[in-house]
Every structure is written in structure tokens, then in C-alpha cells.
PDB file of N, CA and C in Angstrom:
ATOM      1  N   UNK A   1      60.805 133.300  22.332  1.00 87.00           N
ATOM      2  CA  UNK A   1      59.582 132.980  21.630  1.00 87.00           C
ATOM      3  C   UNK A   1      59.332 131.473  21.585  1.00 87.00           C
ATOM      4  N   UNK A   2      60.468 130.623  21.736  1.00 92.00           N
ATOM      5  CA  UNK A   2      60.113 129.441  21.493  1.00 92.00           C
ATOM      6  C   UNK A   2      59.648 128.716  22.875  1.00 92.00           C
ATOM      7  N   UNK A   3      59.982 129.432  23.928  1.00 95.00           N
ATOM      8  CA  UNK A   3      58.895 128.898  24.903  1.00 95.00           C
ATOM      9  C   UNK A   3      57.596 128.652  24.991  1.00 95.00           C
ATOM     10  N   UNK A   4      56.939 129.441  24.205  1.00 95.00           N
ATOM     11  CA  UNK A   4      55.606 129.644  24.186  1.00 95.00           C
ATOM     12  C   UNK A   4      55.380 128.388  23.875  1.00 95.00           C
ATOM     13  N   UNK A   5      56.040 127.881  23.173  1.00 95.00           N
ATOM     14  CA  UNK A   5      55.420 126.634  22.722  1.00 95.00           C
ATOM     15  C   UNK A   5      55.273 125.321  23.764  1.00 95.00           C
ATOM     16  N   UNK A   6      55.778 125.483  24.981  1.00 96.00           N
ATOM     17  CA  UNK A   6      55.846 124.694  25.730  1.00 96.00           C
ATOM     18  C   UNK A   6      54.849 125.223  26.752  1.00 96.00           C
ATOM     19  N   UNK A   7      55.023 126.534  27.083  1.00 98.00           N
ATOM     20  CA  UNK A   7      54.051 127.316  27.909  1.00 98.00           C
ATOM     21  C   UNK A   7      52.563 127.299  27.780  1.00 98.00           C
ATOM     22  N   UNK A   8      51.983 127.906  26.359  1.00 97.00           N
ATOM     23  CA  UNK A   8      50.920 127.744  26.114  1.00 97.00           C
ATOM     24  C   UNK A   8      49.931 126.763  26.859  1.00 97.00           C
ATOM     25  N   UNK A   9      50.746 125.248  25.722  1.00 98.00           N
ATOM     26  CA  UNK A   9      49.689 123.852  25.760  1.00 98.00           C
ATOM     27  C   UNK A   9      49.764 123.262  27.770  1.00 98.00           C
ATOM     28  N   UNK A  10      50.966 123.352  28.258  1.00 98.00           N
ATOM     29  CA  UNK A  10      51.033 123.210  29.933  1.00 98.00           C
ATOM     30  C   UNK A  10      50.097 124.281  30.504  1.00 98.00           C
ATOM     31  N   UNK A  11      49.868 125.665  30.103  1.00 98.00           N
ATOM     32  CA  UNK A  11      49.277 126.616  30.665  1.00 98.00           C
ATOM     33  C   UNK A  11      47.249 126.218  30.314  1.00 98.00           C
ATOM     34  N   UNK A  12      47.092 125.515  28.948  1.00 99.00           N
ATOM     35  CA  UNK A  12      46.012 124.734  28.825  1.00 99.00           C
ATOM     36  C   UNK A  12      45.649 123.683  29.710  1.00 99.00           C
ATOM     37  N   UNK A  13      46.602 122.843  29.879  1.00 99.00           N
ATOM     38  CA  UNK A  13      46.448 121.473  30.635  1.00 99.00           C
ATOM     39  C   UNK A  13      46.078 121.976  32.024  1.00 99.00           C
ATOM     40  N   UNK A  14      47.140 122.865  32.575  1.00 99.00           N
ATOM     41  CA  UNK A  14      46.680 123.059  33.982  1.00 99.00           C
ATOM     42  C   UNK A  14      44.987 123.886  33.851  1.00 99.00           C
ATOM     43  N   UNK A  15      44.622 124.694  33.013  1.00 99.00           N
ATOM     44  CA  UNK A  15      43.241 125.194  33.247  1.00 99.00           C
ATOM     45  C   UNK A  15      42.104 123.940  33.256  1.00 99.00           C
ATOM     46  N   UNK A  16      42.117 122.854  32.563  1.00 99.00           N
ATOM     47  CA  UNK A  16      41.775 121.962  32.274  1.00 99.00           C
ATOM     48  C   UNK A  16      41.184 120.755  33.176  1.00 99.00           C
ATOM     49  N   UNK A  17      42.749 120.857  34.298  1.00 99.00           N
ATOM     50  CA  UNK A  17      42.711 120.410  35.291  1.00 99.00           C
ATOM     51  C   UNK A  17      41.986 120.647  36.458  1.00 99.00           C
ATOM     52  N   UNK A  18      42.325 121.917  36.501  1.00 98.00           N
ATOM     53  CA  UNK A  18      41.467 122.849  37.554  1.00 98.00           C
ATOM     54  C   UNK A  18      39.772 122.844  37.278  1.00 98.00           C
ATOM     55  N   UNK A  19      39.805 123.025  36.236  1.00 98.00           N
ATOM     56  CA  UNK A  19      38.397 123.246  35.758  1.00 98.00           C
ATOM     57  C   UNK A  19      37.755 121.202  36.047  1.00 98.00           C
ATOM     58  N   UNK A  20      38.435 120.697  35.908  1.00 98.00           N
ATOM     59  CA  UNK A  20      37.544 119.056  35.968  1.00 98.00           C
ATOM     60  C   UNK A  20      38.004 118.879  37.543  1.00 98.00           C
ATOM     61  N   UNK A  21      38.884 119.511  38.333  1.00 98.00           N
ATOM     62  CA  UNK A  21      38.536 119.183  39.755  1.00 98.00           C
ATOM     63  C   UNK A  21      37.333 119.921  40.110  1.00 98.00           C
ATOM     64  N   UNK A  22      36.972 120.727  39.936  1.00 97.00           N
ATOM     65  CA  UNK A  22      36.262 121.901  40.435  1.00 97.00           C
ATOM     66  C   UNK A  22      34.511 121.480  39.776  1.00 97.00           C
ATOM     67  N   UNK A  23      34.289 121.163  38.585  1.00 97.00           N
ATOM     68  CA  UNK A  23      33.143 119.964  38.280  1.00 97.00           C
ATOM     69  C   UNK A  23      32.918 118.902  39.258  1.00 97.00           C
ATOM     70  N   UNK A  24      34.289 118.378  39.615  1.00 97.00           N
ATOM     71  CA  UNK A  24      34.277 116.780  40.568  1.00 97.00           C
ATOM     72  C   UNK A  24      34.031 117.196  41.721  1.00 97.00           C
ATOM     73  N   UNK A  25      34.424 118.524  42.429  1.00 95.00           N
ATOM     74  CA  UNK A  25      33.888 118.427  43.834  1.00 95.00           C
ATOM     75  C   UNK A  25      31.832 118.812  43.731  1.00 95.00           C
ATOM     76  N   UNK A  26      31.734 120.028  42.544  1.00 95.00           N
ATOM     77  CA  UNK A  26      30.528 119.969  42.201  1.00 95.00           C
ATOM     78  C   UNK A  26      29.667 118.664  42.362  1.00 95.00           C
ATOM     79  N   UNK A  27      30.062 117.629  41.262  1.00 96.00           N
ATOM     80  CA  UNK A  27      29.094 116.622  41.261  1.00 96.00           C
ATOM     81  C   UNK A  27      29.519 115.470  42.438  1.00 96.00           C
ATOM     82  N   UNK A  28      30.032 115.622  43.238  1.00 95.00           N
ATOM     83  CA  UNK A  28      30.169 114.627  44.351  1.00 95.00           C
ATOM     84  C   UNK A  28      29.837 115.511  45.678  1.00 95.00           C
ATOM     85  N   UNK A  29      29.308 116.743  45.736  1.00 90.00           N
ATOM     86  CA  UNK A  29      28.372 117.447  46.598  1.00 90.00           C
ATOM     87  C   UNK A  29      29.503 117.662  47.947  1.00 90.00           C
ATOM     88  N   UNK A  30      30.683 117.934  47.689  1.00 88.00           N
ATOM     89  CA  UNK A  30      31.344 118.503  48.716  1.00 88.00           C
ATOM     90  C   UNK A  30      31.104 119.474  49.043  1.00 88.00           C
ATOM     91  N   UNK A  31      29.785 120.528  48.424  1.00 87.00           N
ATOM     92  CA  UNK A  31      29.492 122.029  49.096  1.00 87.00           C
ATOM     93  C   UNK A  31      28.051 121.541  49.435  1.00 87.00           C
ATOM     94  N   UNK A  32      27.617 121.058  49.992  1.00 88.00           N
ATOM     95  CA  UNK A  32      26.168 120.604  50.036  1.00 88.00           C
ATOM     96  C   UNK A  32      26.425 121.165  51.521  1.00 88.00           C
ATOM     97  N   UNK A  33      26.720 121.208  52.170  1.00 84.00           N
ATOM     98  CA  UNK A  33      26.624 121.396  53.830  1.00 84.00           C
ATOM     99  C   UNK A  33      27.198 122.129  54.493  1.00 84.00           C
ATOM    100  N   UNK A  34      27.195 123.286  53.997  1.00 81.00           N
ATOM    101  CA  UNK A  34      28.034 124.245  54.267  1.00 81.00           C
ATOM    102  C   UNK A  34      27.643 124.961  55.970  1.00 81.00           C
ATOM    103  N   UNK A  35      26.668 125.094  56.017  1.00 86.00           N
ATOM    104  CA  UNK A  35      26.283 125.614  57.452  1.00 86.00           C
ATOM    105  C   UNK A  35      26.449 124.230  58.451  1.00 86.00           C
ATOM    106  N   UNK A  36      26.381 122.772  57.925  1.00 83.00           N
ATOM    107  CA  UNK A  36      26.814 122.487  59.180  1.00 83.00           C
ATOM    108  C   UNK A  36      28.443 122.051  59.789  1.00 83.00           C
ATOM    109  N   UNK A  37      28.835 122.478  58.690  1.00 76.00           N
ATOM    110  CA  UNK A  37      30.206 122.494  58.894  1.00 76.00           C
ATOM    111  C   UNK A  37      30.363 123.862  59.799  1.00 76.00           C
ATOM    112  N   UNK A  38      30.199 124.671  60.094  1.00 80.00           N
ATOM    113  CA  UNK A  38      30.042 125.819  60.818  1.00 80.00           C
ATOM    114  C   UNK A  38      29.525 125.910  61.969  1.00 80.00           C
ATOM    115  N   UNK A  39      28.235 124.943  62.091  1.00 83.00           N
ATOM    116  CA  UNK A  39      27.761 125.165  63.316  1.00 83.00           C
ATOM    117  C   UNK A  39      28.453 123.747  64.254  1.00 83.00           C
ATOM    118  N   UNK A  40      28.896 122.781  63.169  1.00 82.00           N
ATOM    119  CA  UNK A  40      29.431 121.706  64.042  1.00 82.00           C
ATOM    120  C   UNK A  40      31.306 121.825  64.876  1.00 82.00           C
ATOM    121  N   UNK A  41      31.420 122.581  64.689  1.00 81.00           N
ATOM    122  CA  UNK A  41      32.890 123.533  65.451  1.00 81.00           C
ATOM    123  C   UNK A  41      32.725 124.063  66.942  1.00 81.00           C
ATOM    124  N   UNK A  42      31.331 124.987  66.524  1.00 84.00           N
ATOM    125  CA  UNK A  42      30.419 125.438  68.023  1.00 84.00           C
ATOM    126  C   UNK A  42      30.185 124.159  68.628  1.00 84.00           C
ATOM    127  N   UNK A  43      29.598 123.178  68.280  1.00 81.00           N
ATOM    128  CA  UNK A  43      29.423 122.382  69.491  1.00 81.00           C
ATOM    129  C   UNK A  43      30.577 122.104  70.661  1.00 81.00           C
ATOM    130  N   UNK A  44      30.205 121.563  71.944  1.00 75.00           N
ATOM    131  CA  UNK A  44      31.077 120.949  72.585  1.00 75.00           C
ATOM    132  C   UNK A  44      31.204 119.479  72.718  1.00 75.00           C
ATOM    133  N   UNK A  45      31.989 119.208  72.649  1.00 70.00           N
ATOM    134  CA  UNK A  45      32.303 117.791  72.111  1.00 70.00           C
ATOM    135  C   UNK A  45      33.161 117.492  74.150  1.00 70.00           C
ATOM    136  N   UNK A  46      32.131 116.580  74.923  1.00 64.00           N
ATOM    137  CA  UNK A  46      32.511 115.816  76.040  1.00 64.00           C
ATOM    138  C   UNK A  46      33.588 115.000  75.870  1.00 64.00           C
ATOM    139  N   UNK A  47      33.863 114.047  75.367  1.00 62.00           N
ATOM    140  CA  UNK A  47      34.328 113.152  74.981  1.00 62.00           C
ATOM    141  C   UNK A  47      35.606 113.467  74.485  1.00 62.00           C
ATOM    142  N   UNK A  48      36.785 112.118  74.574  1.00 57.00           N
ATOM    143  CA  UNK A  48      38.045 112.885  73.828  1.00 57.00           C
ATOM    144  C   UNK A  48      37.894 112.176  72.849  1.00 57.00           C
ATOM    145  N   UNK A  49      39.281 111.994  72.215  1.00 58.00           N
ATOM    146  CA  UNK A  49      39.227 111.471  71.088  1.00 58.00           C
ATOM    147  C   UNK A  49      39.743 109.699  71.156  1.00 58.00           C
ATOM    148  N   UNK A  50      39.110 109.379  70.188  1.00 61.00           N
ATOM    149  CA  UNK A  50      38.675 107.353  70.251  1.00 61.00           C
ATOM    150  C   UNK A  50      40.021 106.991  70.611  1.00 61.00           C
ATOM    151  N   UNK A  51      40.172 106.104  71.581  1.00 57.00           N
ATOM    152  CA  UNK A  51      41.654 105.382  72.178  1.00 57.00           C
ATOM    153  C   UNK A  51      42.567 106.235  72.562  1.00 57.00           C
ATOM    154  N   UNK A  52      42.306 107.389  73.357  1.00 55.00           N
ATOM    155  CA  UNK A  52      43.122 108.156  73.932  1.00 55.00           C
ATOM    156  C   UNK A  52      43.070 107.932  75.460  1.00 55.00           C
ATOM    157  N   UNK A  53      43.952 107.810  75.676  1.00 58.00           N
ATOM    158  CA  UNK A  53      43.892 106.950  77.470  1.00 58.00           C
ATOM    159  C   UNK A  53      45.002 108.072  78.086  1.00 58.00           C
ATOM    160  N   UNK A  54      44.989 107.708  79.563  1.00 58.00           N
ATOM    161  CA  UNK A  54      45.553 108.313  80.634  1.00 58.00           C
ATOM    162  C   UNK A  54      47.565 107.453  79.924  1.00 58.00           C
ATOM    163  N   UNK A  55      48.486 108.334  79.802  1.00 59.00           N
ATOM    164  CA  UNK A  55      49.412 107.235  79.417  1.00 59.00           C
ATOM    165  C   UNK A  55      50.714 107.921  80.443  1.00 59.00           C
ATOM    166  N   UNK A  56      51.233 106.989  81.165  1.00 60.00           N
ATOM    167  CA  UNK A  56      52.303 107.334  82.113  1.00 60.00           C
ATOM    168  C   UNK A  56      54.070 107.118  81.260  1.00 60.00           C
ATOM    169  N   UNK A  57      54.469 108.335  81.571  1.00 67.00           N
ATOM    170  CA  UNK A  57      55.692 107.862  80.849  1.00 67.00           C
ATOM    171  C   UNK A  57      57.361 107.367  81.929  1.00 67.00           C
ATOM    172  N   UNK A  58      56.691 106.841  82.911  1.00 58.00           N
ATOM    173  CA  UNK A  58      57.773 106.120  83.968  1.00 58.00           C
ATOM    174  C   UNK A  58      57.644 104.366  83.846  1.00 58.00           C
TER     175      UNK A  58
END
């Protein structure tokens, strides 16, 4: 029984937590673009990636 007492108020804090990340991605609009995150996968991308060169290992 005397856990609870430690359990409870940690079992508060973490809801707390969760709940003010989950506001913060809200108000900083990390779901705002959801379809083009989806359609930008489909594209084909020519190009490699920035400073990737031919590299010889002799």
C-alpha cells in the first residue's frame, strides 16, 4: 500500500507530460501537412544525396 504513494503522483507527472507534449506538437503545427508527407516519398528523387561522391577504397 505504501507504494501508491510514490506511484500515484509519478503516474500524474507522466500524464502531464504526455498531455503538454502532445499540446506542443499541436501548437507548433507538426500535423499541418500530412498529405504531403505522403505524396513526397512517391516522388523520384534524381539526384543523390549532398556530398556523396564516387569513393575508391585502394
Amino acid at each position: 500500500m505504501n507504494i501508491l504513494i510514490v506511484l500515484i503522483p509519478v503516474s500524474i507527472c507522466l500524464g502531464a507530460a504526455g498531455l503538454i507534449a502532445c499540446l506542443w506538437t499541436l501548437r507548433s503545427g507538426q500535423y499541418e501537412d500530412l498529405e504531403g508527407d505522403a505524396a513526397r516519398i512517391l516522388l523520384e528523387d534524381d539526384e543523390g544525396f549532398e556530398g556523396e561522391e564516387e569513393k575508391s577504397w585502394a
